[in-house]
Amino acid sequence: MHRSLAILALSSLAAASAIQYPFVESSQPETISNKPLVSSNAIQDDISSDKLLKRAKHLFKLAELAIDEYNHPTRVIGSQGHVATLDYIYATLAGLGDYYDISNQTFPAVMGNVFEYRLVLGDSSPNSTAAMSLTPPTKDKEPVFGPLVLVANEGCDSSDYPANVTGSVAFIRRGTCPFGIKSENAGRAGAIAAVVYNNGKGGLSGTLGQPSKDHVATFGISDTDAKPYIEKLQAGEVIESSAYIDAIVESIGTTNIVAQTKGGDPDNCVMLGGHSDSVTEGPGINDDGTGSLTLLEIATQLVKYSVNNCVRFAWWAGEEEGLLGSDYYVSQLSDEENMKIRLFMDYDMLASPNYAYQVYNASNAVNPVGSQELRDLYTEYYTVHGQNYTYIAFDGRSDYDGFIRNGIPGGGIATGAEGIKTRKEAEMFGGTEGEWFDHCYHQLCDTVDNLNMEAWELNAKLVAHSVATYAVSFKGFPERTAVKHNVLSEKSLYHGSKLIM
Ligand SMILES: *[C@@H]1O[C@H](CO)[C@@H](O)[C@H](O)[C@H]1NC(C)=O
Ligand SMILES: *[C@@H]1O[C@H](CO)[C@@H](O)[C@H](O)[C@H]1NC(C)=O
Ligand SMILES: *[C@@H]1O[C@H](CO)[C@@H](O)[C@H](O)[C@H]1NC(C)=O
Ligand SMILES: *[C@@H]1O[C@H](CO)[C@@H](O)[C@H](O)[C@H]1NC(C)=O
Ligand SMILES: *[C@@H]1O[C@H](CO)[C@@H](O)[C@H](O)[C@H]1NC(C)=O
Ligand SMILES: [Zn+2]
């Protein structure tokens, strides 16, 4: 009833304004255009750490719904914790009246879970052994036995695999191609398992990415652990091995939620996103509860205002499995729809306990034009607020990747994951030198206690500022350049949080 009244009122208003202001055309429903135009200061004032914290506490309760199945709180895709998160986001948006067009975009996703693994090479078990994410189990989820066989080059070509890899454990050097390709090649060559050893320093854990029927159970080990084995194999020694992985890889459907203002120019949208899912290991309150909830709070406050440009919020699913939701979303855009997105802003991890104010170092030289102007909006904000900031690599680790690969300017801010705070950064931001920015990154302890509320509040205000700035005007912001199709500006080691090669 409310709704039909509003539509009636709108048509009379449109008629009236057509008479009085023939050159002014409003595309906004009356209920929206009667509201004051959003301003950065006004919407920043609407943000408070109390409201954010309240949402975070609620989100943790939702993560606890997964305990039955996972024995601990998590919001990983497919879990009750994630389903409840999506319901919460959707219901909150739906409760805001008719300000937004809300849509669900369901897409196929894969999820994996490694329960147990063991690798024995000769008479010892390399202590750096890690099972790759999305690895299949060994045959029948039982240990398999065979000699270790060194693969030539980097195992990216089927000719790198000697005939006796059949029935053996393939031993493959990291590099040149993704882990998924190596595992597939090993499987096609008849290997019973594969071990990828690091070509750089340290242990090796990554993901096989998109499952393939040819993948075999795949591990990563460090360069130092690998060295003695390589030497023995090169000397012609036989190293009897056993490999065991109990894991599942399964396909499920999961959902991106997108909400777009009904008001504002629909051909010029400012888009922003955070991911609704967590890793299996924990509840993901910082990663990325903080981003998702910041968006939800801003979407809630924005309804008090009108906008000149359309604002589109997205909550991605499957980010932790390799940016599945954002990739899917961008892949489904027609060229015409792609061009309507003037920029994409990624908000992932805004309240790390040992935070730094990090700005993605996007540049117009290597990223779609406009990325640098967005970067400068963030750095100016920190400067105006008397805060320090650092640039961090814009290297494909979060949901901006699909956008910039397809010609859409992008950027974002973060507060740090498993990186270690340097002395200089401790001077710039306080906190503890020599420790991770987020010591609970991708772990069970990523709870409400894992948040730095001061950092979250300032960053949430900055997100509000970014929305308001572009919702009012794109003046001075570069016009969109052409659509691209999945270009990689350079060979990236990441697509999501996990190493892919
Ligand atoms: C969209 O998805 C959410 C989360 O799964 C759900 O709560 C809501 O009912 C769905 N809405 C529609 C229209 O399908
Ligand atoms: C693995 O063992 C080596 C010595 O054999 C040791 O230096 C290294 O710290 C160990 N690494 C881990 C992760 O335990
Ligand atoms: C497998 O074949 C290669 C030569 O192609 C050889 O060097 C290696 O010793 C063989 N390994 C085993 C376990 O037979
Ligand atoms: C930022 O990116 C530019 C150009 O891509 C590069 O020259 C510069 O060194 C980077 N700065 C930092 C601090 O990473
Ligand atoms: C910014 O960093 C400098 C050191 O480079 C430090 O002296 C200053 O206190 C920092 N500012 C804030 C607001 O933390
Ligand atoms: Zn994240």
Coordinates of C-alpha atoms and ligand atoms in Angstrom, one line a residue:
M1 CA 0.0 0.0 0.0
H2 CA 2.8 2.4 0.9
R3 CA 4.4 1.5 -2.3
S4 CA 1.5 2.3 -4.6
L5 CA 1.0 5.6 -2.9
A6 CA 4.6 6.5 -3.5
I7 CA 4.3 5.6 -7.2
L8 CA 1.2 7.8 -7.5
A9 CA 2.9 10.7 -5.8
L10 CA 5.9 10.2 -8.1
S11 CA 3.9 10.6 -11.3
S12 CA 2.4 13.8 -10.1
L13 CA 5.7 15.1 -9.1
A14 CA 7.3 14.2 -12.4
A15 CA 4.5 16.1 -14.2
A16 CA 4.9 19.1 -11.9
S17 CA 8.6 19.2 -12.3
A18 CA 8.3 18.8 -16.0
I19 CA 6.4 22.0 -16.1
Q20 CA 8.5 24.0 -13.8
Y21 CA 12.0 22.7 -14.7
P22 CA 11.8 21.4 -18.3
F23 CA 15.6 21.0 -18.5
V24 CA 16.0 19.1 -15.2
E25 CA 15.3 15.4 -15.4
S26 CA 15.2 13.4 -12.3
S27 CA 15.4 9.6 -12.6
Q28 CA 14.8 9.2 -8.8
P29 CA 11.6 8.0 -7.2
E30 CA 10.1 10.8 -5.1
T31 CA 10.7 9.0 -1.8
I32 CA 14.4 9.1 -2.6
S33 CA 14.8 12.5 -4.3
N34 CA 13.1 14.3 -1.4
K35 CA 15.9 13.2 0.8
P36 CA 19.0 15.4 1.2
L37 CA 21.9 14.6 -1.1
V38 CA 24.4 12.4 0.7
S39 CA 27.5 14.2 1.9
S40 CA 30.7 12.7 3.1
N41 CA 30.6 14.4 6.5
A42 CA 27.0 13.5 7.1
I43 CA 27.4 9.8 6.4
Q44 CA 30.7 9.6 8.3
D45 CA 28.9 11.0 11.3
D46 CA 26.4 8.1 11.0
I47 CA 29.2 5.6 11.5
S48 CA 30.0 4.5 15.1
S49 CA 32.1 1.7 16.5
D50 CA 29.2 0.8 18.8
K51 CA 27.0 -0.1 15.9
L52 CA 29.8 -2.0 14.1
L53 CA 30.7 -4.0 17.2
K54 CA 27.1 -4.9 17.8
R55 CA 27.0 -6.3 14.3
A56 CA 30.3 -8.2 14.8
K57 CA 28.9 -9.9 18.0
H58 CA 25.8 -10.9 16.0
L59 CA 28.0 -12.3 13.2
F60 CA 30.0 -14.4 15.7
K61 CA 26.7 -16.0 16.9
L62 CA 25.9 -16.9 13.3
A63 CA 29.3 -18.5 12.9
E64 CA 28.5 -20.6 16.0
L65 CA 25.7 -22.2 14.1
A66 CA 28.3 -24.3 12.2
I67 CA 29.6 -25.9 15.4
D68 CA 27.4 -29.0 15.0
E69 CA 29.0 -29.8 11.7
Y70 CA 32.5 -28.4 12.0
N71 CA 33.1 -28.6 15.8
H72 CA 34.0 -24.9 15.9
P73 CA 32.5 -21.6 14.6
T74 CA 33.0 -20.9 10.9
R75 CA 31.3 -19.1 8.1
V76 CA 32.9 -21.2 5.3
I77 CA 30.7 -21.6 2.2
G78 CA 28.3 -24.5 2.6
S79 CA 28.2 -24.2 6.4
Q80 CA 25.2 -23.1 8.5
G81 CA 27.4 -20.2 9.6
H82 CA 27.6 -18.9 6.0
V83 CA 23.9 -19.6 5.2
A84 CA 23.0 -17.6 8.3
T85 CA 25.3 -14.8 7.3
L86 CA 23.7 -14.5 3.9
D87 CA 20.2 -14.6 5.4
Y88 CA 21.3 -11.8 7.8
I89 CA 22.7 -9.6 5.0
Y90 CA 19.6 -10.2 2.8
A91 CA 17.1 -9.6 5.6
T92 CA 18.9 -6.4 6.7
L93 CA 18.7 -5.0 3.2
A94 CA 15.2 -6.1 2.7
G95 CA 14.2 -4.4 5.9
L96 CA 15.3 -1.0 4.5
G97 CA 12.2 -0.6 2.4
D98 CA 12.4 -0.1 -1.3
Y99 CA 15.6 2.0 -1.5
Y100 CA 17.6 -0.8 -3.1
D101 CA 17.1 -3.4 -5.8
I102 CA 18.4 -6.5 -4.1
S103 CA 19.5 -9.6 -6.0
N104 CA 20.8 -13.0 -5.3
Q105 CA 23.3 -14.5 -7.7
T106 CA 23.8 -18.2 -7.1
F107 CA 26.7 -19.8 -8.8
P108 CA 28.5 -23.2 -8.6
A109 CA 31.4 -23.3 -6.2
V110 CA 33.8 -25.9 -5.1
M111 CA 34.8 -26.4 -1.5
G112 CA 37.4 -28.6 -0.1
N113 CA 38.3 -29.9 3.3
V114 CA 41.5 -31.8 4.2
F115 CA 41.0 -33.8 7.3
E116 CA 44.3 -35.6 7.6
Y117 CA 47.5 -36.2 5.7
R118 CA 50.9 -37.8 6.0
L119 CA 53.9 -38.0 3.7
V120 CA 56.8 -40.3 4.2
L121 CA 59.8 -40.1 1.8
G122 CA 62.3 -42.8 2.5
D123 CA 62.7 -43.2 6.2
S124 CA 61.5 -39.7 7.2
S125 CA 58.6 -37.3 7.0
P126 CA 59.6 -33.8 5.8
N127 CA 58.4 -31.5 8.6
S128 CA 57.4 -28.8 6.2
T129 CA 54.8 -31.1 4.5
A130 CA 51.5 -29.4 3.7
A131 CA 48.5 -30.7 1.7
M132 CA 47.4 -28.4 -1.0
S133 CA 44.0 -26.9 -0.7
L134 CA 41.4 -28.5 -3.0
T135 CA 43.6 -31.6 -3.3
P136 CA 41.7 -34.9 -3.9
P137 CA 42.3 -37.7 -1.3
T138 CA 44.7 -40.6 -2.1
K139 CA 43.0 -43.6 -3.5
D140 CA 40.2 -44.8 -1.2
K141 CA 41.4 -42.3 1.4
E142 CA 44.1 -44.8 2.3
P143 CA 47.9 -44.6 2.2
V144 CA 49.5 -45.4 -1.2
F145 CA 53.0 -46.6 -1.7
G146 CA 55.5 -46.2 -4.5
P147 CA 59.0 -44.8 -5.3
L148 CA 59.7 -41.1 -5.5
V149 CA 60.4 -40.1 -9.1
L150 CA 61.9 -36.8 -10.1
V151 CA 60.1 -34.9 -12.8
A152 CA 62.1 -33.0 -15.4
N153 CA 62.0 -29.1 -15.6
E154 CA 58.9 -27.9 -13.7
G155 CA 56.4 -30.5 -14.7
C156 CA 54.4 -28.1 -16.8
D157 CA 54.6 -30.3 -19.9
S158 CA 53.5 -34.0 -20.2
S159 CA 57.0 -34.8 -21.7
D160 CA 58.6 -33.8 -18.4
Y161 CA 57.2 -37.0 -16.8
P162 CA 59.3 -40.1 -17.3
A163 CA 57.5 -43.4 -18.0
N164 CA 58.2 -44.8 -14.5
V165 CA 56.1 -42.0 -12.9
T166 CA 53.2 -44.5 -13.4
G167 CA 52.6 -46.0 -9.9
S168 CA 55.0 -43.5 -8.3
V169 CA 55.0 -40.3 -6.3
A170 CA 55.9 -37.5 -8.7
F171 CA 58.5 -35.0 -7.3
I172 CA 58.0 -31.7 -9.0
R173 CA 59.8 -28.3 -8.8
R174 CA 57.6 -25.2 -8.2
G175 CA 57.5 -22.6 -10.9
T176 CA 56.3 -21.7 -14.5
C177 CA 52.8 -23.1 -14.2
P178 CA 50.2 -23.3 -11.4
F179 CA 50.1 -26.2 -9.0
G180 CA 46.9 -27.4 -10.5
I181 CA 48.5 -28.0 -13.8
K182 CA 51.4 -30.0 -12.2
S183 CA 48.9 -32.2 -10.3
E184 CA 46.9 -32.8 -13.4
N185 CA 50.0 -33.7 -15.5
A186 CA 51.1 -36.1 -12.7
G187 CA 47.7 -37.7 -12.6
R188 CA 47.6 -38.2 -16.4
A189 CA 51.1 -39.7 -16.2
G190 CA 49.7 -42.3 -13.8
A191 CA 51.3 -40.9 -10.5
I192 CA 49.6 -42.0 -7.3
A193 CA 50.5 -38.7 -5.6
A194 CA 52.5 -35.6 -6.3
V195 CA 54.9 -33.5 -4.2
V196 CA 55.8 -30.0 -5.2
Y197 CA 58.9 -28.6 -3.7
N198 CA 59.6 -24.9 -3.3
N199 CA 62.0 -23.2 -5.7
G200 CA 62.4 -20.3 -3.2
K201 CA 62.8 -20.2 0.6
G202 CA 60.5 -21.8 3.1
G203 CA 57.5 -24.2 3.1
L204 CA 55.0 -24.3 0.3
S205 CA 51.3 -24.3 0.8
G206 CA 48.9 -23.3 -2.0
T207 CA 45.8 -24.4 -3.8
L208 CA 45.2 -26.6 -6.8
G209 CA 42.4 -24.3 -7.8
Q210 CA 39.6 -25.5 -10.1
P211 CA 39.2 -29.3 -9.6
S212 CA 40.1 -31.6 -12.4
K213 CA 39.4 -35.3 -12.7
D214 CA 43.1 -35.8 -13.3
H215 CA 44.3 -34.2 -10.1
V216 CA 46.1 -36.5 -7.7
A217 CA 46.7 -36.0 -4.0
T218 CA 49.2 -33.2 -3.9
F219 CA 51.6 -31.9 -1.2
G220 CA 54.0 -29.0 -0.9
I221 CA 57.4 -29.1 0.9
S222 CA 60.2 -26.6 1.5
D223 CA 63.3 -26.2 -0.5
T224 CA 65.5 -27.3 2.4
D225 CA 63.5 -30.4 3.0
A226 CA 63.6 -31.3 -0.7
K227 CA 67.3 -30.9 -1.2
P228 CA 68.6 -34.2 0.2
Y229 CA 66.0 -36.1 -1.7
I230 CA 66.8 -34.4 -5.0
E231 CA 70.5 -35.3 -4.5
K232 CA 69.8 -38.9 -3.8
L233 CA 67.4 -39.2 -6.8
Q234 CA 70.0 -37.6 -9.0
A235 CA 72.5 -40.2 -7.8
G236 CA 70.1 -42.9 -8.9
E237 CA 68.9 -44.0 -5.4
V238 CA 65.4 -45.4 -5.0
I239 CA 63.4 -43.7 -2.3
E240 CA 60.4 -45.7 -1.3
S241 CA 57.5 -43.4 -0.2
S242 CA 54.1 -43.4 1.2
A243 CA 51.4 -40.7 0.8
Y244 CA 48.1 -40.3 2.5
I245 CA 45.4 -37.6 2.3
D246 CA 41.9 -37.8 3.6
A247 CA 40.0 -35.0 2.0
I248 CA 36.9 -34.1 0.1
V249 CA 36.3 -31.8 -2.8
E250 CA 32.7 -31.1 -3.5
S251 CA 30.6 -28.8 -5.7
I252 CA 27.9 -26.7 -4.0
G253 CA 25.8 -23.7 -4.9
T254 CA 26.5 -20.5 -3.1
T255 CA 25.3 -16.9 -3.5
N256 CA 26.5 -13.4 -4.0
I257 CA 24.2 -10.7 -2.8
V258 CA 24.0 -7.4 -4.7
A259 CA 22.1 -4.3 -3.7
Q260 CA 21.9 -1.3 -5.9
T261 CA 20.2 2.0 -5.1
K262 CA 17.1 2.6 -7.1
G263 CA 18.1 6.3 -7.2
G264 CA 21.1 7.8 -9.0
D265 CA 22.3 7.5 -12.5
P266 CA 22.3 3.7 -13.3
D267 CA 24.8 4.2 -16.1
N268 CA 27.4 5.5 -13.7
C269 CA 27.7 3.3 -10.7
V270 CA 30.1 3.3 -7.8
M271 CA 30.5 -0.3 -6.7
L272 CA 32.0 -1.7 -3.6
G273 CA 32.3 -5.2 -2.1
G274 CA 33.4 -7.4 0.8
H275 CA 33.2 -11.1 1.2
S276 CA 30.5 -12.8 3.2
D277 CA 32.4 -16.1 3.7
S278 CA 35.3 -17.1 6.0
V279 CA 37.8 -19.9 5.8
T280 CA 36.9 -23.3 7.3
E281 CA 39.3 -22.8 10.3
G282 CA 37.5 -20.0 12.0
P283 CA 34.6 -17.5 12.2
G284 CA 36.3 -14.8 10.1
I285 CA 35.2 -11.8 12.1
N286 CA 38.1 -9.6 10.9
D287 CA 38.4 -11.5 7.6
D288 CA 36.0 -10.4 6.3
G289 CA 33.3 -9.8 8.9
T290 CA 34.6 -6.2 9.1
G291 CA 34.3 -5.5 5.4
S292 CA 30.9 -7.2 5.1
L293 CA 29.5 -5.4 8.1
T294 CA 30.9 -2.0 7.2
L295 CA 29.1 -2.3 3.9
L296 CA 25.9 -3.4 5.6
E297 CA 26.1 -0.5 8.1
I298 CA 26.7 2.0 5.3
A299 CA 23.9 0.6 3.2
T300 CA 21.7 1.0 6.2
Q301 CA 22.7 4.7 6.8
L302 CA 22.6 5.6 3.1
V303 CA 18.8 5.2 2.9
K304 CA 18.5 8.6 4.6
Y305 CA 20.0 10.3 1.6
S306 CA 19.6 10.7 -2.1
V307 CA 22.5 10.0 -4.5
N308 CA 23.4 11.4 -7.9
N309 CA 25.2 8.2 -9.1
C310 CA 24.0 4.7 -8.5
V311 CA 25.7 2.9 -5.6
R312 CA 26.0 -0.9 -5.8
F313 CA 27.0 -3.0 -2.9
A314 CA 28.2 -6.6 -3.2
W315 CA 28.7 -9.4 -0.7
W316 CA 30.8 -12.0 -2.4
A317 CA 30.8 -15.7 -1.6
G318 CA 33.6 -18.1 -2.1
E319 CA 36.4 -15.5 -1.8
E320 CA 38.4 -17.9 0.4
E321 CA 38.2 -20.7 -2.2
G322 CA 39.8 -18.4 -4.8
L323 CA 37.7 -15.3 -5.5
L324 CA 34.9 -17.5 -6.9
G325 CA 32.0 -15.1 -6.3
S326 CA 33.6 -11.9 -7.6
D327 CA 35.1 -13.7 -10.6
Y328 CA 31.7 -15.2 -11.5
Y329 CA 30.0 -11.8 -11.1
V330 CA 32.4 -10.1 -13.5
S331 CA 32.3 -13.0 -16.0
Q332 CA 28.5 -12.6 -16.2
L333 CA 28.6 -8.9 -17.1
S334 CA 27.8 -7.9 -20.7
D335 CA 30.2 -5.3 -22.1
E336 CA 27.4 -2.8 -21.7
E337 CA 27.0 -3.6 -18.0
N338 CA 30.7 -3.7 -17.4
M339 CA 30.9 -0.1 -18.7
K340 CA 28.4 1.1 -16.2
I341 CA 30.7 0.3 -13.3
R342 CA 32.9 3.4 -13.0
L343 CA 35.1 1.8 -10.3
F344 CA 35.2 -1.1 -7.8
M345 CA 36.3 -0.7 -4.2
D346 CA 37.4 -3.8 -2.2
Y347 CA 37.0 -3.8 1.5
D348 CA 38.6 -6.9 3.1
M349 CA 40.0 -6.9 6.7
L350 CA 39.5 -3.5 8.1
A351 CA 40.3 -4.0 11.8
S352 CA 43.4 -6.2 12.2
P353 CA 44.5 -6.2 15.9
N354 CA 48.1 -5.1 15.1
Y355 CA 46.9 -3.0 12.2
A356 CA 48.6 -0.8 9.6
Y357 CA 46.6 1.5 7.4
Q358 CA 47.3 -0.1 4.1
V359 CA 46.3 1.2 0.7
Y360 CA 46.5 -1.0 -2.4
N361 CA 49.3 0.5 -4.6
A362 CA 47.2 0.7 -7.8
S363 CA 48.5 2.7 -10.6
N364 CA 47.1 3.9 -13.9
A365 CA 50.3 2.7 -15.7
V366 CA 49.5 -1.0 -15.0
N367 CA 45.8 -1.0 -13.9
P368 CA 42.7 0.4 -15.5
V369 CA 42.8 4.2 -15.6
G370 CA 41.1 5.6 -12.5
S371 CA 42.7 3.1 -10.1
Q372 CA 45.3 5.6 -9.2
E373 CA 42.7 8.4 -8.5
L374 CA 40.9 6.0 -6.1
R375 CA 44.2 5.2 -4.4
D376 CA 44.8 8.9 -3.9
L377 CA 41.4 9.3 -2.4
Y378 CA 42.4 6.9 0.4
T379 CA 45.8 8.4 1.0
E380 CA 44.4 11.9 1.1
Y381 CA 41.9 10.8 3.7
Y382 CA 44.6 9.3 6.0
T383 CA 46.7 12.4 5.6
V384 CA 43.9 14.8 6.4
H385 CA 43.1 12.7 9.5
G386 CA 46.7 12.9 10.6
Q387 CA 47.3 9.2 10.1
N388 CA 50.2 7.4 8.4
Y389 CA 49.6 4.8 5.6
T390 CA 51.6 2.3 3.6
Y391 CA 51.2 1.0 0.1
I392 CA 50.7 -2.7 -0.3
A393 CA 50.9 -4.9 -3.4
F394 CA 47.9 -4.9 -5.7
D395 CA 48.7 -8.5 -6.6
G396 CA 45.4 -10.4 -6.9
R397 CA 44.8 -11.5 -3.3
S398 CA 41.3 -10.2 -3.0
D399 CA 38.0 -9.6 -4.9
Y400 CA 39.2 -6.6 -6.9
D401 CA 41.2 -8.9 -9.2
G402 CA 38.3 -9.9 -11.5
F403 CA 37.4 -6.2 -12.0
I404 CA 40.8 -4.9 -12.9
R405 CA 41.4 -7.9 -15.2
N406 CA 38.3 -6.9 -17.1
G407 CA 39.0 -3.2 -17.5
I408 CA 37.3 -1.8 -14.4
P409 CA 39.3 0.6 -12.2
G410 CA 39.8 -0.8 -8.7
G411 CA 41.5 -0.4 -5.4
G412 CA 40.8 -0.6 -1.7
I413 CA 42.2 -0.6 1.8
A414 CA 43.2 -3.2 4.3
T415 CA 44.8 -3.5 7.7
G416 CA 47.1 -6.5 7.2
A417 CA 47.0 -10.2 7.3
E418 CA 49.9 -12.6 7.9
G419 CA 52.5 -10.0 7.1
I420 CA 54.9 -9.0 9.8
K421 CA 54.9 -5.5 11.2
T422 CA 58.3 -3.8 10.8
R423 CA 59.9 -1.4 13.2
K424 CA 59.1 1.5 11.0
E425 CA 55.5 0.4 10.8
A426 CA 55.4 0.1 14.6
E427 CA 56.5 3.7 14.8
M428 CA 53.9 4.7 12.2
F429 CA 50.9 2.8 13.7
G430 CA 51.8 1.7 17.1
G431 CA 51.3 -2.0 17.9
T432 CA 54.0 -4.7 18.0
E433 CA 57.0 -5.0 15.8
G434 CA 57.9 -8.5 14.6
E435 CA 54.3 -9.8 14.8
W436 CA 51.7 -10.5 12.3
F437 CA 49.2 -7.7 11.6
D438 CA 46.5 -10.2 12.3
H439 CA 47.9 -13.0 14.5
C440 CA 44.5 -14.8 14.1
Y441 CA 44.5 -14.6 10.3
H442 CA 42.6 -17.6 8.9
Q443 CA 42.4 -19.1 12.4
L444 CA 39.9 -20.1 15.0
C445 CA 40.8 -17.0 17.1
D446 CA 39.5 -14.5 14.5
T447 CA 36.7 -13.6 16.8
V448 CA 35.2 -10.4 18.1
D449 CA 38.2 -10.1 20.4
N450 CA 40.5 -10.0 17.3
L451 CA 39.3 -6.5 16.3
N452 CA 41.0 -3.2 16.7
M453 CA 37.9 -1.0 17.0
E454 CA 39.7 2.3 16.5
A455 CA 41.1 1.1 13.2
W456 CA 37.7 -0.3 12.2
E457 CA 35.9 2.9 13.0
L458 CA 38.3 5.1 11.0
N459 CA 38.3 2.7 8.1
A460 CA 34.5 2.5 8.1
K461 CA 34.3 6.2 8.0
L462 CA 36.7 6.2 5.1
V463 CA 34.5 3.6 3.3
A464 CA 31.6 5.9 3.9
H465 CA 33.6 8.8 2.5
S466 CA 34.5 6.8 -0.6
V467 CA 30.8 6.0 -1.2
A468 CA 29.6 9.5 -0.6
T469 CA 32.3 11.1 -2.8
Y470 CA 31.4 9.1 -5.9
A471 CA 27.7 8.9 -5.2
V472 CA 27.7 12.7 -5.4
S473 CA 30.0 13.1 -8.4
F474 CA 32.6 11.6 -10.7
K475 CA 33.9 15.0 -11.5
G476 CA 37.6 14.7 -12.1
F477 CA 37.4 10.9 -12.1
P478 CA 38.5 9.5 -15.5
E479 CA 35.9 8.2 -17.9
R480 CA 35.8 4.5 -18.3
T481 CA 38.1 3.0 -20.8
A482 CA 37.2 0.0 -22.9
V483 CA 36.2 -3.4 -21.5
K484 CA 38.9 -5.9 -21.4
H485 CA 38.5 -9.6 -21.1
N486 CA 40.4 -11.3 -18.3
V487 CA 43.8 -9.9 -19.0
L488 CA 46.6 -10.5 -16.6
S489 CA 48.9 -7.5 -16.5
E490 CA 51.7 -9.7 -15.1
K491 CA 52.0 -13.3 -14.0
S492 CA 50.5 -13.2 -10.6
L493 CA 51.3 -15.8 -7.9
Y494 CA 48.0 -15.2 -6.3
H495 CA 44.3 -15.3 -7.2
G496 CA 42.8 -15.1 -3.7
S497 CA 44.6 -15.6 -0.5
K498 CA 46.4 -18.8 -1.5
L499 CA 49.4 -19.3 -3.8
I500 CA 48.4 -20.8 -7.1
M501 CA 51.9 -21.3 -8.4
Ligands
LIG1 C1 18.3 -14.5 -1.3 O1 19.3 -15.3 -0.6 C2 19.1 -15.1 0.8 C3 20.3 -15.8 1.4 O2 20.4 -17.1 1.1 C4 17.8 -15.6 1.3 O3 17.7 -15.3 2.7 C5 16.7 -14.8 0.5 O4 15.5 -15.4 0.9 C6 16.9 -15.0 -1.0 N1 15.9 -14.1 -1.6 C7 15.4 -14.5 -2.8 C8 14.4 -13.6 -3.3 O5 15.6 -15.5 -3.3
LIG2 C1 62.1 -28.8 10.5 O1 63.3 -29.4 10.9 C2 64.4 -28.6 10.8 C3 65.6 -29.4 11.2 O2 65.5 -30.7 10.8 C4 64.3 -27.3 11.7 O3 65.4 -26.5 11.4 C5 63.0 -26.6 11.3 O4 62.8 -25.5 12.1 C6 61.8 -27.5 11.3 N1 60.7 -26.8 10.8 C7 59.5 -26.9 11.4 C8 58.4 -26.2 10.8 O5 59.3 -27.6 12.4
LIG3 C1 62.7 -43.5 -13.3 O1 63.3 -43.3 -14.5 C2 64.4 -42.4 -14.5 C3 64.9 -42.2 -15.9 O2 63.9 -41.9 -16.8 C4 65.5 -42.9 -13.6 O3 66.5 -41.9 -13.6 C5 65.0 -43.2 -12.2 O4 66.0 -43.8 -11.4 C6 63.8 -44.1 -12.3 N1 63.2 -44.2 -11.0 C7 62.8 -45.4 -10.5 C8 62.3 -45.3 -9.1 O5 62.8 -46.4 -11.1
LIG4 C1 53.8 1.5 -6.2 O1 53.7 1.2 -7.6 C2 54.5 1.9 -8.4 C3 54.2 1.7 -9.8 O2 53.6 0.4 -10.1 C4 56.0 1.5 -8.1 O3 56.9 2.2 -8.9 C5 56.2 1.8 -6.6 O4 57.5 1.4 -6.2 C6 55.2 1.1 -5.7 N1 55.4 1.6 -4.4 C7 55.4 0.8 -3.3 C8 55.7 1.4 -2.0 O5 55.2 -0.4 -3.4
LIG5 C1 53.4 8.7 11.8 O1 54.7 8.1 11.7 C2 55.7 8.8 12.4 C3 57.0 8.0 12.2 O2 57.3 7.9 10.9 C4 55.4 8.9 13.9 O3 56.4 9.7 14.5 C5 54.0 9.5 14.1 O4 53.7 9.6 15.4 C6 53.0 8.7 13.3 N1 51.7 9.3 13.4 C7 50.7 8.7 14.0 C8 49.4 9.5 14.0 O5 50.8 7.6 14.5
ZN6 ZN 39.4 -11.8 3.1

